[in-house]
């Protein structure tokens, strides 16, 4: 029996995940290049050991893609599992209670970089597949593709997908790389925001100047940049870039009412973040602001003197990294262009402005009345005893919209993370409950999907 198999192998499943978490597969930093490959090989080996066929690495111009499959019967539907074995940089290291790549279990949680995003989550799939293959068998065909560049924009995956349509042919894509509301209130994300990410540079005088000798007489790039950034929102919290909202599809009152059913405790939210009030676009709830509305945020800003003590200097330049989260039907190309045009136009005389686009991605929504969504919804009911609440997620997984474009296949976002998992932050963690419950939920998806597709 599957349940017995899961029970008997609990400790080994966890030990293997901890081994994977010890590999610092930071895709953004070339100093970890060999570790990234090591993680790919580890995943390949585990797919092979789980009983899947053709487990292999596909080389790209960047980090390798791991692939394996098990074709049970051409008459059965095919599930393509996607995940990523790369992780975000762990800095700042000094804020970690225990080192990011020495996984530690405290309070029933695994603390390590990638514990939730996404090693702990995609590894549940490998273990669920192993368990199904070792016991009752797989009720669907399965293909597994785990990439190593998600955290840096999946630059080479797009090409790989376009060139391997036959290999990746599937009826549905199953992804665990998102979150649920809470362990008491499971939910299923029916959408993701898109992303447009730019770096801006404001250049003033040809060198750093004495801020007494020149101050007051020359445009200060930091003063200018911060003023320009401040002008990107109005008093209502709306973004002032002309045309920014033109393509935004507003939700109907009924859709908003549906989403508002998700339980949300504002006081608890504020307390968790250590803030005394939330803020955002007027006329929308916190949940709406962080999911169905587009945003613009400075992610980093620098320039001038930031060392110890005081240096009186009027800097020659200032820079910032800015992300814009997009909703249907905004596109990163169009938004990046609108931003670039607007940002150039508001620069005062005395400075020049440069905008450099980074990666981006399209927003994504999936219908909640499909058999695929139903199969996932029932899987939660089977394993958690509760129907999951459909939500819209605020994060981005750019490849999901690309899967739809290139393969014509919809994705199901069956994530098991929690907000407290601190993705991308110091002390990232993943609950043991979520790891094991996820492994238990996944086989129900296969069973339900096979039945619903009959
Ligand atoms: N797994 C996250 C996305 C996510 C997290 C979606 C939580 C929903 C809930 C993913 O690994 C991620 O971090 N994506 C990046 C985008 C990427 C292009 C760097 C993001 O959202 O910032
Ligand atoms: Mn992720
Ligand atoms: Mn991430």
XYZ file of C-alpha atoms and ligand atoms in Angstrom:
478
model
C 0.000 0.000 0.000
C 1.156 3.468 -0.873
C 0.407 4.852 2.614
C 2.545 2.144 4.239
C 5.386 2.796 1.823
C 5.332 6.510 2.695
C 5.266 5.652 6.361
C 8.164 3.219 6.183
C 10.378 5.571 4.208
C 9.750 8.858 6.005
C 13.206 9.243 7.487
C 15.036 8.340 4.271
C 12.942 10.844 2.257
C 13.946 13.569 4.680
C 17.616 12.537 4.787
C 17.780 12.693 0.998
C 16.235 16.153 0.938
C 18.765 17.314 3.525
C 21.564 15.999 1.288
C 20.162 17.987 -1.620
C 19.902 21.096 0.565
C 23.601 20.789 1.438
C 24.499 21.528 -2.190
C 24.748 25.319 -2.625
C 23.175 25.505 -6.094
C 23.030 29.293 -6.372
C 22.383 29.966 -10.052
C 23.062 33.719 -9.910
C 26.651 33.412 -8.723
C 29.248 31.832 -11.041
C 31.348 30.827 -8.049
C 28.733 28.099 -7.403
C 28.713 26.811 -10.995
C 30.074 23.354 -10.066
C 27.646 23.065 -7.159
C 24.752 23.835 -9.474
C 25.825 20.945 -11.712
C 26.321 18.732 -8.683
C 22.694 19.412 -7.678
C 21.533 18.541 -11.202
C 23.400 15.237 -11.037
C 21.956 14.505 -7.618
C 18.434 15.040 -8.963
C 19.129 12.896 -12.039
C 20.330 10.056 -9.850
C 17.262 10.244 -7.604
C 14.898 10.228 -10.584
C 16.674 7.142 -11.846
C 16.541 5.481 -8.431
C 12.832 6.309 -8.152
C 12.247 4.046 -11.145
C 11.858 6.607 -13.916
C 13.343 5.989 -17.352
C 15.772 8.018 -19.456
C 16.988 10.134 -16.523
C 19.496 12.534 -18.056
C 20.932 16.044 -18.118
C 20.339 18.288 -21.071
C 23.105 20.832 -21.465
C 22.219 24.462 -22.164
C 24.306 27.600 -22.602
C 23.694 28.006 -18.860
C 22.901 25.439 -16.173
C 21.729 21.938 -17.151
C 18.111 20.770 -17.293
C 17.273 17.435 -15.649
C 14.750 15.223 -17.398
C 13.236 11.771 -16.876
C 10.011 10.029 -17.820
C 7.857 6.987 -17.319
C 5.548 6.161 -20.175
C 3.114 3.633 -18.774
C 0.567 3.437 -21.571
C -0.002 5.790 -24.521
C -3.733 5.683 -23.790
C -3.216 7.344 -20.391
C -2.905 11.109 -19.890
C 0.601 12.527 -19.452
C 1.639 14.784 -16.587
C 4.723 16.988 -16.957
C 6.222 17.890 -13.580
C 8.261 21.097 -13.513
C 10.457 22.449 -10.718
C 13.800 24.147 -10.155
C 16.860 22.885 -8.311
C 18.600 26.275 -8.275
C 18.221 28.573 -5.285
C 18.525 32.268 -4.481
C 21.799 33.592 -3.045
C 21.876 33.140 0.736
C 23.227 36.590 1.616
C 23.328 38.158 4.109
C 24.858 35.098 5.800
C 25.160 36.748 9.215
C 21.376 36.912 9.554
C 21.005 33.111 9.397
C 20.589 31.410 12.792
C 22.194 28.284 11.318
C 24.212 28.226 8.078
C 22.036 28.244 4.907
C 23.633 25.131 3.424
C 23.764 23.126 6.643
C 20.097 22.185 6.913
C 18.861 22.123 10.505
C 15.559 20.982 11.923
C 13.992 23.202 14.582
C 10.348 23.317 15.655
C 9.337 20.749 13.043
C 10.781 22.902 10.256
C 13.736 22.414 7.923
C 15.910 25.544 7.844
C 18.053 25.921 4.705
C 18.257 27.986 1.535
C 15.921 26.284 -0.961
C 14.078 24.310 1.740
C 10.764 25.519 0.319
C 11.819 27.283 -2.908
C 11.998 24.874 -4.587
C 14.038 21.865 -3.471
C 11.693 20.775 -0.693
C 8.751 21.142 -3.039
C 9.955 19.435 -6.216
C 11.564 16.671 -4.169
C 8.096 15.722 -2.889
C 7.246 14.818 -6.481
C 10.231 12.517 -6.883
C 9.313 10.727 -3.657
C 5.618 10.535 -4.555
C 6.533 9.041 -7.944
C 8.918 6.578 -6.288
C 6.170 5.521 -3.890
C 3.581 5.090 -6.648
C 5.966 3.083 -8.811
C 6.962 0.880 -5.876
C 3.382 0.090 -4.852
C 0.115 0.537 -6.757
C 1.729 1.827 -9.955
C 1.368 5.068 -11.849
C -2.115 5.827 -13.183
C -0.734 8.389 -15.696
C 2.352 8.785 -17.836
C 4.827 11.193 -16.323
C 7.644 13.412 -17.524
C 9.788 15.343 -15.084
C 11.775 18.450 -15.957
C 13.733 20.212 -13.216
C 15.681 23.275 -14.313
C 18.581 25.199 -12.800
C 17.934 28.793 -13.879
C 14.502 29.699 -12.520
C 15.864 32.198 -10.028
C 17.741 34.024 -12.779
C 14.922 34.219 -15.316
C 14.945 30.771 -17.010
C 16.958 32.245 -19.873
C 17.741 28.971 -21.620
C 14.656 26.979 -20.790
C 12.541 28.820 -23.369
C 14.792 27.689 -26.205
C 14.909 24.158 -24.818
C 11.120 23.966 -24.650
C 10.724 25.357 -28.178
C 13.213 22.806 -29.513
C 11.799 19.813 -27.632
C 8.060 20.058 -28.113
C 7.665 16.331 -28.796
C 9.753 15.281 -25.804
C 7.740 17.548 -23.502
C 4.325 16.769 -24.974
C 1.872 16.445 -22.086
C -1.752 17.023 -21.095
C -1.018 19.074 -18.021
C 1.957 20.602 -16.222
C 2.107 20.097 -12.473
C 4.188 22.514 -10.395
C 4.806 22.796 -6.659
C 6.537 26.161 -6.315
C 3.857 28.336 -4.723
C 2.140 28.684 -1.354
C -1.093 27.874 0.441
C -2.957 30.215 2.814
C -2.210 28.104 5.900
C -2.060 24.474 6.982
C -5.642 24.866 8.240
C -6.780 26.498 4.994
C -5.277 24.857 1.914
C -5.558 26.808 -1.316
C -4.747 26.434 -4.993
C -3.221 29.300 -6.941
C -5.078 29.949 -10.161
C -2.707 32.632 -11.346
C 0.709 34.254 -11.092
C 1.861 37.785 -11.723
C 4.221 38.651 -14.532
C 7.415 40.594 -14.135
C 9.307 43.416 -15.753
C 12.671 44.129 -14.138
C 14.883 47.085 -14.995
C 18.027 48.753 -13.759
C 18.247 52.524 -13.998
C 21.266 54.799 -13.830
C 21.251 58.578 -13.458
C 24.488 60.259 -14.510
C 25.411 63.802 -13.535
C 28.829 65.512 -13.373
C 31.844 63.729 -14.848
C 33.290 62.974 -11.373
C 32.364 62.907 -7.677
C 32.458 66.511 -6.420
C 32.985 68.326 -3.121
C 29.436 68.749 -1.814
C 30.301 72.106 -0.291
C 32.119 73.598 -3.248
C 29.560 72.390 -5.837
C 26.489 71.546 -3.711
C 23.482 73.644 -4.679
C 24.820 74.436 -8.124
C 24.798 71.056 -9.860
C 22.124 68.357 -10.232
C 22.830 65.651 -7.634
C 22.088 62.282 -9.285
C 20.879 60.743 -6.005
C 18.540 63.658 -5.288
C 17.279 63.449 -8.857
C 16.883 59.657 -8.898
C 14.976 59.576 -5.619
C 12.672 62.382 -6.808
C 12.054 60.573 -10.077
C 11.282 57.336 -8.233
C 8.984 59.117 -5.780
C 7.018 60.551 -8.691
C 6.246 57.061 -10.033
C 3.351 56.717 -7.544
C 0.597 59.252 -6.859
C -1.169 59.884 -3.513
C -3.606 57.077 -4.314
C -0.742 54.614 -4.594
C -1.290 54.341 -8.338
C 1.566 54.124 -10.780
C 1.942 57.304 -12.838
C 3.575 55.869 -15.956
C 1.267 56.855 -18.835
C -0.467 53.800 -20.286
C 0.647 51.526 -17.419
C -2.898 50.351 -16.638
C -4.246 50.392 -20.205
C -4.151 46.618 -20.709
C -5.073 45.625 -17.149
C -8.105 43.369 -17.063
C -10.239 44.460 -14.116
C -11.897 41.681 -12.173
C -15.666 41.625 -11.983
C -17.328 42.306 -8.630
C -18.245 38.621 -8.486
C -14.622 37.557 -9.037
C -13.438 39.984 -6.366
C -16.079 38.704 -3.958
C -14.949 35.141 -4.628
C -11.307 35.976 -3.878
C -12.336 37.923 -0.765
C -13.627 34.672 0.738
C -10.052 33.645 1.526
C -9.504 34.169 5.254
C -7.092 36.992 6.044
C -6.136 38.477 9.391
C -4.763 41.987 8.909
C -3.588 42.352 12.512
C -1.690 39.084 12.314
C -0.204 40.122 8.950
C 1.022 43.431 10.391
C 2.382 41.779 13.501
C 4.252 39.141 11.507
C 5.947 41.889 9.471
C 6.560 44.214 12.403
C 4.657 47.116 10.834
C 1.921 49.265 12.340
C -0.052 49.719 9.119
C -0.243 48.352 5.595
C -0.110 50.602 2.563
C -0.936 50.331 -1.102
C -3.251 51.273 -3.918
C -6.465 52.940 -2.743
C -9.646 50.954 -3.265
C -8.077 47.502 -2.994
C -7.587 45.062 -0.128
C -4.153 43.834 0.911
C -4.806 40.505 -0.790
C -5.808 42.273 -3.993
C -2.826 44.607 -3.870
C -0.506 41.619 -3.643
C -2.110 39.460 -6.324
C -4.489 40.952 -8.894
C -3.009 44.469 -9.076
C 0.221 45.482 -10.801
C 3.001 47.083 -8.756
C 6.267 48.969 -8.997
C 8.953 48.525 -6.348
C 12.546 49.584 -5.897
C 14.523 46.436 -5.051
C 17.862 48.127 -4.506
C 19.350 51.613 -4.690
C 22.915 52.833 -4.461
C 25.318 55.669 -5.169
C 27.645 58.071 -3.395
C 29.364 57.317 -0.119
C 27.959 54.564 2.087
C 31.052 53.710 4.132
C 31.767 54.532 7.761
C 31.625 58.127 8.926
C 30.825 61.094 6.723
C 32.389 61.913 3.388
C 31.126 65.128 1.877
C 30.600 64.162 -1.691
C 28.203 65.031 -4.478
C 28.089 61.772 -6.443
C 28.597 61.495 -10.180
C 25.893 58.864 -10.517
C 23.118 56.913 -8.812
C 21.414 53.623 -9.646
C 18.402 51.530 -8.726
C 16.874 48.163 -9.558
C 13.133 48.283 -10.075
C 10.633 45.456 -10.421
C 7.135 45.751 -11.786
C 4.711 42.904 -11.124
C 2.249 42.516 -13.966
C -1.278 41.209 -14.270
C -3.292 40.063 -17.296
C -3.047 41.420 -20.032
C 0.108 43.452 -19.411
C 3.256 42.229 -21.155
C 6.828 42.744 -19.957
C 7.913 44.110 -23.344
C 5.251 46.768 -23.415
C 5.625 47.734 -19.755
C 9.411 47.923 -20.026
C 9.007 50.198 -23.040
C 6.466 52.439 -21.279
C 8.741 52.650 -18.256
C 11.813 53.483 -20.333
C 10.037 56.208 -22.259
C 8.498 57.753 -19.164
C 11.631 57.571 -17.046
C 13.653 59.313 -19.755
C 11.000 61.984 -20.129
C 10.947 62.989 -16.446
C 14.730 63.410 -16.170
C 15.626 67.074 -15.567
C 18.328 68.903 -17.527
C 21.752 68.347 -16.016
C 21.555 64.538 -15.870
C 21.292 61.694 -18.354
C 19.296 58.549 -17.701
C 19.914 54.998 -18.789
C 17.401 52.143 -18.427
C 18.639 48.582 -18.822
C 16.016 45.831 -18.983
C 16.660 42.555 -17.132
C 14.526 39.440 -17.312
C 10.776 39.496 -17.431
C 7.815 37.201 -17.692
C 4.167 37.167 -18.629
C 1.388 36.899 -16.056
C -0.649 33.718 -15.993
C -4.172 32.626 -15.114
C -5.664 29.187 -15.256
C -9.391 28.444 -15.377
C -10.746 26.915 -12.172
C -13.380 24.837 -13.989
C -10.989 22.521 -15.888
C -10.572 18.803 -15.132
C -6.953 19.550 -14.276
C -7.887 22.078 -11.598
C -10.606 19.742 -10.379
C -8.131 16.863 -10.064
C -5.855 19.046 -7.935
C -8.738 20.391 -5.883
C -9.941 16.854 -5.130
C -6.394 15.793 -4.260
C -6.397 18.377 -1.459
C -9.817 17.195 -0.338
C -8.565 13.596 -0.254
C -5.388 14.347 1.676
C -6.369 17.359 3.787
C -10.078 16.695 4.243
C -10.794 20.219 2.985
C -11.582 21.785 -0.347
C -8.785 24.221 -1.266
C -9.689 27.875 -1.795
C -8.781 29.174 -5.269
C -6.441 32.185 -4.973
C -4.283 34.324 -7.215
C -0.589 34.387 -6.396
C 1.608 37.463 -6.274
C 4.895 35.823 -7.277
C 6.102 34.992 -10.759
C 7.162 31.824 -12.533
C 7.793 33.235 -16.008
C 8.123 29.853 -17.689
C 4.491 28.982 -16.961
C 3.089 31.389 -19.570
C 5.773 30.195 -21.961
C 4.699 26.568 -21.488
C 1.251 27.593 -22.580
C 2.551 29.480 -25.628
C 5.056 26.863 -26.755
C 3.371 23.618 -25.716
C -0.266 24.718 -25.531
C -0.456 23.158 -22.078
C -1.907 24.677 -18.902
C -0.127 24.466 -15.561
C -1.566 23.505 -12.191
C 0.134 25.346 -9.333
C -0.126 22.821 -6.539
C 2.255 24.454 -4.083
C 2.522 23.609 -0.376
C 4.614 26.490 0.988
C 3.566 29.057 3.591
C 4.267 32.784 3.876
C 6.310 32.084 7.025
C 8.708 29.944 4.962
C 10.640 33.151 4.199
C 11.447 32.420 0.561
C 14.454 34.423 -0.671
C 15.008 35.698 2.909
C 17.478 34.639 5.594
C 16.300 31.582 7.573
C 14.186 30.130 4.777
C 12.376 27.051 6.022
C 9.851 24.408 5.076
C 7.535 22.602 7.449
C 7.993 18.857 7.866
C 4.202 18.679 7.872
C 4.081 20.335 4.443
C 6.819 18.109 3.033
C 5.085 14.890 4.087
C 1.564 16.136 3.374
C 2.674 17.172 -0.096
C 4.079 13.711 -0.804
C 0.740 12.293 0.284
C -1.333 14.746 -1.799
C 0.485 14.292 -5.111
C -0.545 10.645 -5.776
C -4.190 11.671 -5.314
C -3.738 14.147 -8.149
C -2.625 11.339 -10.484
C -5.468 9.094 -9.400
C -8.117 11.813 -9.775
C -6.714 13.050 -13.047
C -6.662 9.564 -14.585
C -10.264 9.025 -13.478
C -11.514 12.412 -14.675
C -9.813 11.956 -18.074
C -11.347 8.547 -18.699
N 8.677 30.086 -6.391
C 8.874 31.460 -6.677
C 7.613 32.166 -7.107
C 6.468 32.162 -6.131
C 6.659 32.166 -4.763
C 5.200 32.165 -6.619
C 5.592 32.153 -3.904
C 4.123 32.198 -5.758
C 4.325 32.159 -4.382
C 9.938 31.582 -7.760
O 11.053 30.773 -7.510
C 10.459 32.993 -7.785
O 11.082 33.391 -6.846
N 10.221 33.735 -8.869
C 10.767 35.047 -9.028
C 10.830 35.413 -10.475
C 12.105 34.995 -11.164
C 12.112 35.517 -12.581
C 13.335 35.412 -10.435
C 9.922 36.074 -8.357
O 8.700 35.911 -8.226
O 10.502 37.095 -7.939
Mn 10.508 28.888 -6.936
Mn 12.313 31.836 -5.947
